[in-house]
Short mmCIF file of C-alpha atoms in Angstrom, two decimals:
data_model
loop_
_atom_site.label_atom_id
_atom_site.label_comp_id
_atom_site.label_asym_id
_atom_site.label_seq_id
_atom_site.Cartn_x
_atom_site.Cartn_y
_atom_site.Cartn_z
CA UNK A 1 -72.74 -85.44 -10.19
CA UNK A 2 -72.68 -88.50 -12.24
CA UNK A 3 -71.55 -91.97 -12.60
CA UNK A 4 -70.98 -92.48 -9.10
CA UNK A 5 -70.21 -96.75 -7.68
CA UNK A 6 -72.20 -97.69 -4.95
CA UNK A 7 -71.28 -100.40 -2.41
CA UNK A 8 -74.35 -101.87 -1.14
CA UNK A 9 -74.53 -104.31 2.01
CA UNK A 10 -77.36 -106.87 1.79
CA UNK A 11 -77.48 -109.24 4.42
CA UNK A 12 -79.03 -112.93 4.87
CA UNK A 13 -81.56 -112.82 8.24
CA UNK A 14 -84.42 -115.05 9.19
CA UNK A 15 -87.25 -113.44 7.80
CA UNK A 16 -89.19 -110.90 10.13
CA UNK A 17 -92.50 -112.33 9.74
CA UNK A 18 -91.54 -116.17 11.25
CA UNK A 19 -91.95 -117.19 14.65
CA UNK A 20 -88.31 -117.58 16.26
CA UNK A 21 -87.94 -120.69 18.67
CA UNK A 22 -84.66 -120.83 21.44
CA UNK A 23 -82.38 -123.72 20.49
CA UNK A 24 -82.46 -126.82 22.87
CA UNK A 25 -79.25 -125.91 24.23
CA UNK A 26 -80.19 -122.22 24.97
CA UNK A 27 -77.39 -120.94 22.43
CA UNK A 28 -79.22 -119.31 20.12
CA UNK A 29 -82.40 -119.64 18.05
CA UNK A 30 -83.22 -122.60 15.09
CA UNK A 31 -82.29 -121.30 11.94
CA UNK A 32 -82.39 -124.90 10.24
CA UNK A 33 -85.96 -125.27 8.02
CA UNK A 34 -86.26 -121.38 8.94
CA UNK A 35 -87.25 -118.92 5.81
CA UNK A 36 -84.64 -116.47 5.47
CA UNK A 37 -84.99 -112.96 3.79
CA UNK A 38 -83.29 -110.18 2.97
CA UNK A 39 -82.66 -107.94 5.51
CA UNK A 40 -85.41 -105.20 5.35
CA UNK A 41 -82.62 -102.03 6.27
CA UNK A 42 -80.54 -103.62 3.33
CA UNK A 43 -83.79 -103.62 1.00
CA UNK A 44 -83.90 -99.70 1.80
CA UNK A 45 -80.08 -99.28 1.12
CA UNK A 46 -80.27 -101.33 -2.00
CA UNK A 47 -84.08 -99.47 -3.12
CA UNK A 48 -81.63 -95.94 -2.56
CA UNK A 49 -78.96 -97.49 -4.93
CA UNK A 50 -81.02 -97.94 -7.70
CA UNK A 51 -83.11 -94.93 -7.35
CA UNK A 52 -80.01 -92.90 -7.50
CA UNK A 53 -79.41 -95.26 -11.00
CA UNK A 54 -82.82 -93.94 -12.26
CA UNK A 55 -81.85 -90.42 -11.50
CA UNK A 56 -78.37 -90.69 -13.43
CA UNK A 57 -76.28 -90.21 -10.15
CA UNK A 58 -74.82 -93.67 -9.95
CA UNK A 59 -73.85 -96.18 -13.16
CA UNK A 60 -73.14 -99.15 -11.17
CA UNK A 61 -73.94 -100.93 -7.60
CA UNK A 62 -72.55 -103.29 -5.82
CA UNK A 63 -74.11 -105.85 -3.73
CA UNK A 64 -72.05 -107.27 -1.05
CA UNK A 65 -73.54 -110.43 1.22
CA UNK A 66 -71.27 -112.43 3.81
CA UNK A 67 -72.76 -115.37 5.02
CA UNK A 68 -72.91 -119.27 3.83
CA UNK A 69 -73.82 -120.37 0.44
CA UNK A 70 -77.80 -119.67 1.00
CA UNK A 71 -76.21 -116.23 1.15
CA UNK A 72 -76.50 -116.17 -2.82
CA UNK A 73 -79.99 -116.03 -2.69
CA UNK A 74 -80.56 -112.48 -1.07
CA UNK A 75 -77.78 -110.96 -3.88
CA UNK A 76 -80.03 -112.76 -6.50
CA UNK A 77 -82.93 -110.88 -5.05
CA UNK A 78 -80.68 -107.94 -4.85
CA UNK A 79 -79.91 -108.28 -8.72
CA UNK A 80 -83.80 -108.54 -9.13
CA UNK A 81 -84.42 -104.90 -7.57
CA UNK A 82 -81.71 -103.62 -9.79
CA UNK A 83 -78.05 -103.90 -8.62
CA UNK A 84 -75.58 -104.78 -11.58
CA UNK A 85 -73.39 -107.39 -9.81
CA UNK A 86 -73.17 -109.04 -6.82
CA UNK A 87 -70.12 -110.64 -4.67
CA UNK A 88 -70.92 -112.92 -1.88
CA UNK A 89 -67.96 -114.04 1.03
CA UNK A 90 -69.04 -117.45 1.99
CA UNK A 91 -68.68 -117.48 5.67
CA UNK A 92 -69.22 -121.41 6.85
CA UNK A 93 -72.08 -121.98 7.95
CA UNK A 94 -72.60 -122.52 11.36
CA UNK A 95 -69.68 -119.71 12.05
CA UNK A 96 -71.87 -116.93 9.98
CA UNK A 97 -73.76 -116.26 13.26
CA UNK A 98 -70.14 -115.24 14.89
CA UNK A 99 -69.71 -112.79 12.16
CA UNK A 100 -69.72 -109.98 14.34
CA UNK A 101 -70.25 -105.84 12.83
CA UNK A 102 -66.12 -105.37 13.17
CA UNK A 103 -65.37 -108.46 10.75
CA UNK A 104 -67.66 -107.31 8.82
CA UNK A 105 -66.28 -103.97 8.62
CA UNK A 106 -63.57 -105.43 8.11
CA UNK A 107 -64.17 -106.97 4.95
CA UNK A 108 -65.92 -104.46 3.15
CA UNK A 109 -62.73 -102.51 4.20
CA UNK A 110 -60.94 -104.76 1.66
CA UNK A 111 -63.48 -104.88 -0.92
CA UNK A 112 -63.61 -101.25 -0.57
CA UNK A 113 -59.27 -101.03 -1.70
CA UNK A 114 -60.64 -103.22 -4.29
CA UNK A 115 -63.80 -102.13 -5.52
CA UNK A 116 -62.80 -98.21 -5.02
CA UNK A 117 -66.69 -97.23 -4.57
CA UNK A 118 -67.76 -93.55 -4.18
CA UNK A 119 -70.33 -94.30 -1.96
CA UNK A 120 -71.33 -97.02 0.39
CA UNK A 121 -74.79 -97.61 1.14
CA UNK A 122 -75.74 -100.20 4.63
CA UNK A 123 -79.07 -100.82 6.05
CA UNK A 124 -78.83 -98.83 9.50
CA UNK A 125 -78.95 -102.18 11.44
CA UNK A 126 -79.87 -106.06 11.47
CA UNK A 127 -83.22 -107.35 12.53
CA UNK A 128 -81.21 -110.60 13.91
CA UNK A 129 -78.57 -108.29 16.09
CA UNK A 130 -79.72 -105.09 15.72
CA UNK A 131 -76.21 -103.78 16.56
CA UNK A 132 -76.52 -100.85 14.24
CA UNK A 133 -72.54 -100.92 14.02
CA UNK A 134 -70.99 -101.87 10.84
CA UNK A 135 -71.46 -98.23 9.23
CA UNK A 136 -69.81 -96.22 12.00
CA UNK A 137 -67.21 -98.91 12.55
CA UNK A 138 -66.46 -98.77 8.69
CA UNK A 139 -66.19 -95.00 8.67
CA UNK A 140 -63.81 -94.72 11.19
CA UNK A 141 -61.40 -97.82 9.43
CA UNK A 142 -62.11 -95.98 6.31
CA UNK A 143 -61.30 -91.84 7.86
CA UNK A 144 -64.80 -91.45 5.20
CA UNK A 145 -68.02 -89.29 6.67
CA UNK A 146 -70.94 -91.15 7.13
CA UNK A 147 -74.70 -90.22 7.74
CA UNK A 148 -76.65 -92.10 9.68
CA UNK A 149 -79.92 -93.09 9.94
CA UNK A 150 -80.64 -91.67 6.69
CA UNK A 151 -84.22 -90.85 5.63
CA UNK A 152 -83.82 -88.56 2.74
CA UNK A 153 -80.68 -88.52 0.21
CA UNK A 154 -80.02 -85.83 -1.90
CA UNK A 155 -76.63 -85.30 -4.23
CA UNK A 156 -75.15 -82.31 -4.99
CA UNK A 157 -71.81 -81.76 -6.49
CA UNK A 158 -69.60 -84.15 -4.85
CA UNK A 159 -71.63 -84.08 -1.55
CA UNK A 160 -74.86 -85.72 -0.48
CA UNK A 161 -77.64 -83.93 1.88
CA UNK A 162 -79.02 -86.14 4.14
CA UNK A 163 -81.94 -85.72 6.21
CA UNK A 164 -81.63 -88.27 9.07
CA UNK A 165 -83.64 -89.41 12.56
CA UNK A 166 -82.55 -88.42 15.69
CA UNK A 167 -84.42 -88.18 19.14
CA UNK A 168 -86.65 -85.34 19.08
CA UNK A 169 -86.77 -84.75 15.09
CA UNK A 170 -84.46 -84.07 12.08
CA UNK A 171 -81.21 -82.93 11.52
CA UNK A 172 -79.64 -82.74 7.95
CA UNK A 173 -76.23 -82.98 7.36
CA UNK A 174 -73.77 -82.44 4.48
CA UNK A 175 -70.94 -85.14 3.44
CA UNK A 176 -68.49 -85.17 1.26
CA UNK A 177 -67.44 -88.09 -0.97
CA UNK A 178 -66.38 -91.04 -0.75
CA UNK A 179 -69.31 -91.60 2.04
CA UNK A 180 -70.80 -94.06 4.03
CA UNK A 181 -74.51 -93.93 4.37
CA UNK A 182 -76.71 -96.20 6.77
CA UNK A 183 -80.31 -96.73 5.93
CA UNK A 184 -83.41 -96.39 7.80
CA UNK A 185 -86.77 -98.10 6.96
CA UNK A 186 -88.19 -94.41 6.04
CA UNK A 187 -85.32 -93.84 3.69
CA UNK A 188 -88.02 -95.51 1.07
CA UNK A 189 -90.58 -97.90 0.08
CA UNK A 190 -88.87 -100.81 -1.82
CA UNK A 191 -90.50 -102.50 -5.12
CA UNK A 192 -91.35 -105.78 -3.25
CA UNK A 193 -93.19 -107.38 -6.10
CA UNK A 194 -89.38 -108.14 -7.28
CA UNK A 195 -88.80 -110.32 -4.10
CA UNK A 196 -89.26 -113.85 -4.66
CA UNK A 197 -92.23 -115.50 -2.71
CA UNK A 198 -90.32 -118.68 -1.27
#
């Protein structure tokens, strides 16, 4: 298996190490001043991508953020670790925190009848929602297997193993592609000297 495109969600959060404060009005938390990051499942999913680059499996990825302008940041740092191109849909800002896991679905439903990637790659959740959602919503639009929770990813011919989390231990699975895969934090380590310091 060979030349494979990769989809790969990386998403705008405030960063996991800063101390969040309730806005006045009780609807939400100050993001204004905030340092934002990538989100660390999307670091994984990305880290996967390019791994799978190293190995020969894949010959391009595809970084896809939705969120406001500031969103072009976390593809830059995506295009750092190693993705080949990114496309961002600006979202307003102030309306990017009702950007719920079905829109987003959604939209990399479209990009997906655009695109035509063999594999999608999603961090397993958001450290600002933590819905976990997008992936299985997106499979089911999509009628594509999925593996979630993924901690080890191995191709085959035309199928990826994955070894993935579940409550008591391990279970591996096979899927078929086109596939959706979400991303745990054990998945991999990423290359964070690539990640700008700012």
């Amino acid at each position: 298996m060979s030349g494979l495109r990769v989809l790969v969600g990386c998403k705008r959060v405030i960063d996991y190490a800063v101390k969040i404060r309730v806005r006045p009005d009780s609807l939400g938390v100050v993001t204004d001043g905030v340092k934002h990051s990538m989100n660390p499942f999307d670091e994984n999913a990305i880290e996967e991508a390019v791994r799978m680059k190293q190995k020969k499996i894949v010959k391009e990825i595809v970084v896809v953020s939705c969120g406001p302008a500031q969103s072009q940041e976390t593809i830059r740092t995506a295009l750092a670790m190693g993705a080949d191109r990114g496309i961002h849909v600006e979202v307003p800002k102030g309306t990017d925190a009702d950007l719920q896991p079905l829109s987003v679905a959604k939209i990399f439903a479209k990009l997906i009848e655009k695109e035509k990637p063999d594999l999608v790659i999603l961090g397993k959740q958001a450290i600002d929602d933590d819905a976990n959602q997008t992936t299985q919503l997106l499979a089911g639009m999509l009628d594509w297997p999925q593996g979630t929770m993924a901690s080890v990813v191995n191709a085959t011919d035309g199928s990826l193993t994955i070894t993935r989390e579940i409550d008591g231990g391990l279970e591996d699975i096979s899927v078929s592609l086109p596939a959706i895969i979400s991303a745990d934090l054990r998945l991999n380590e990423p290359d964070t000297r690539l990640f700008p310091t700012s």
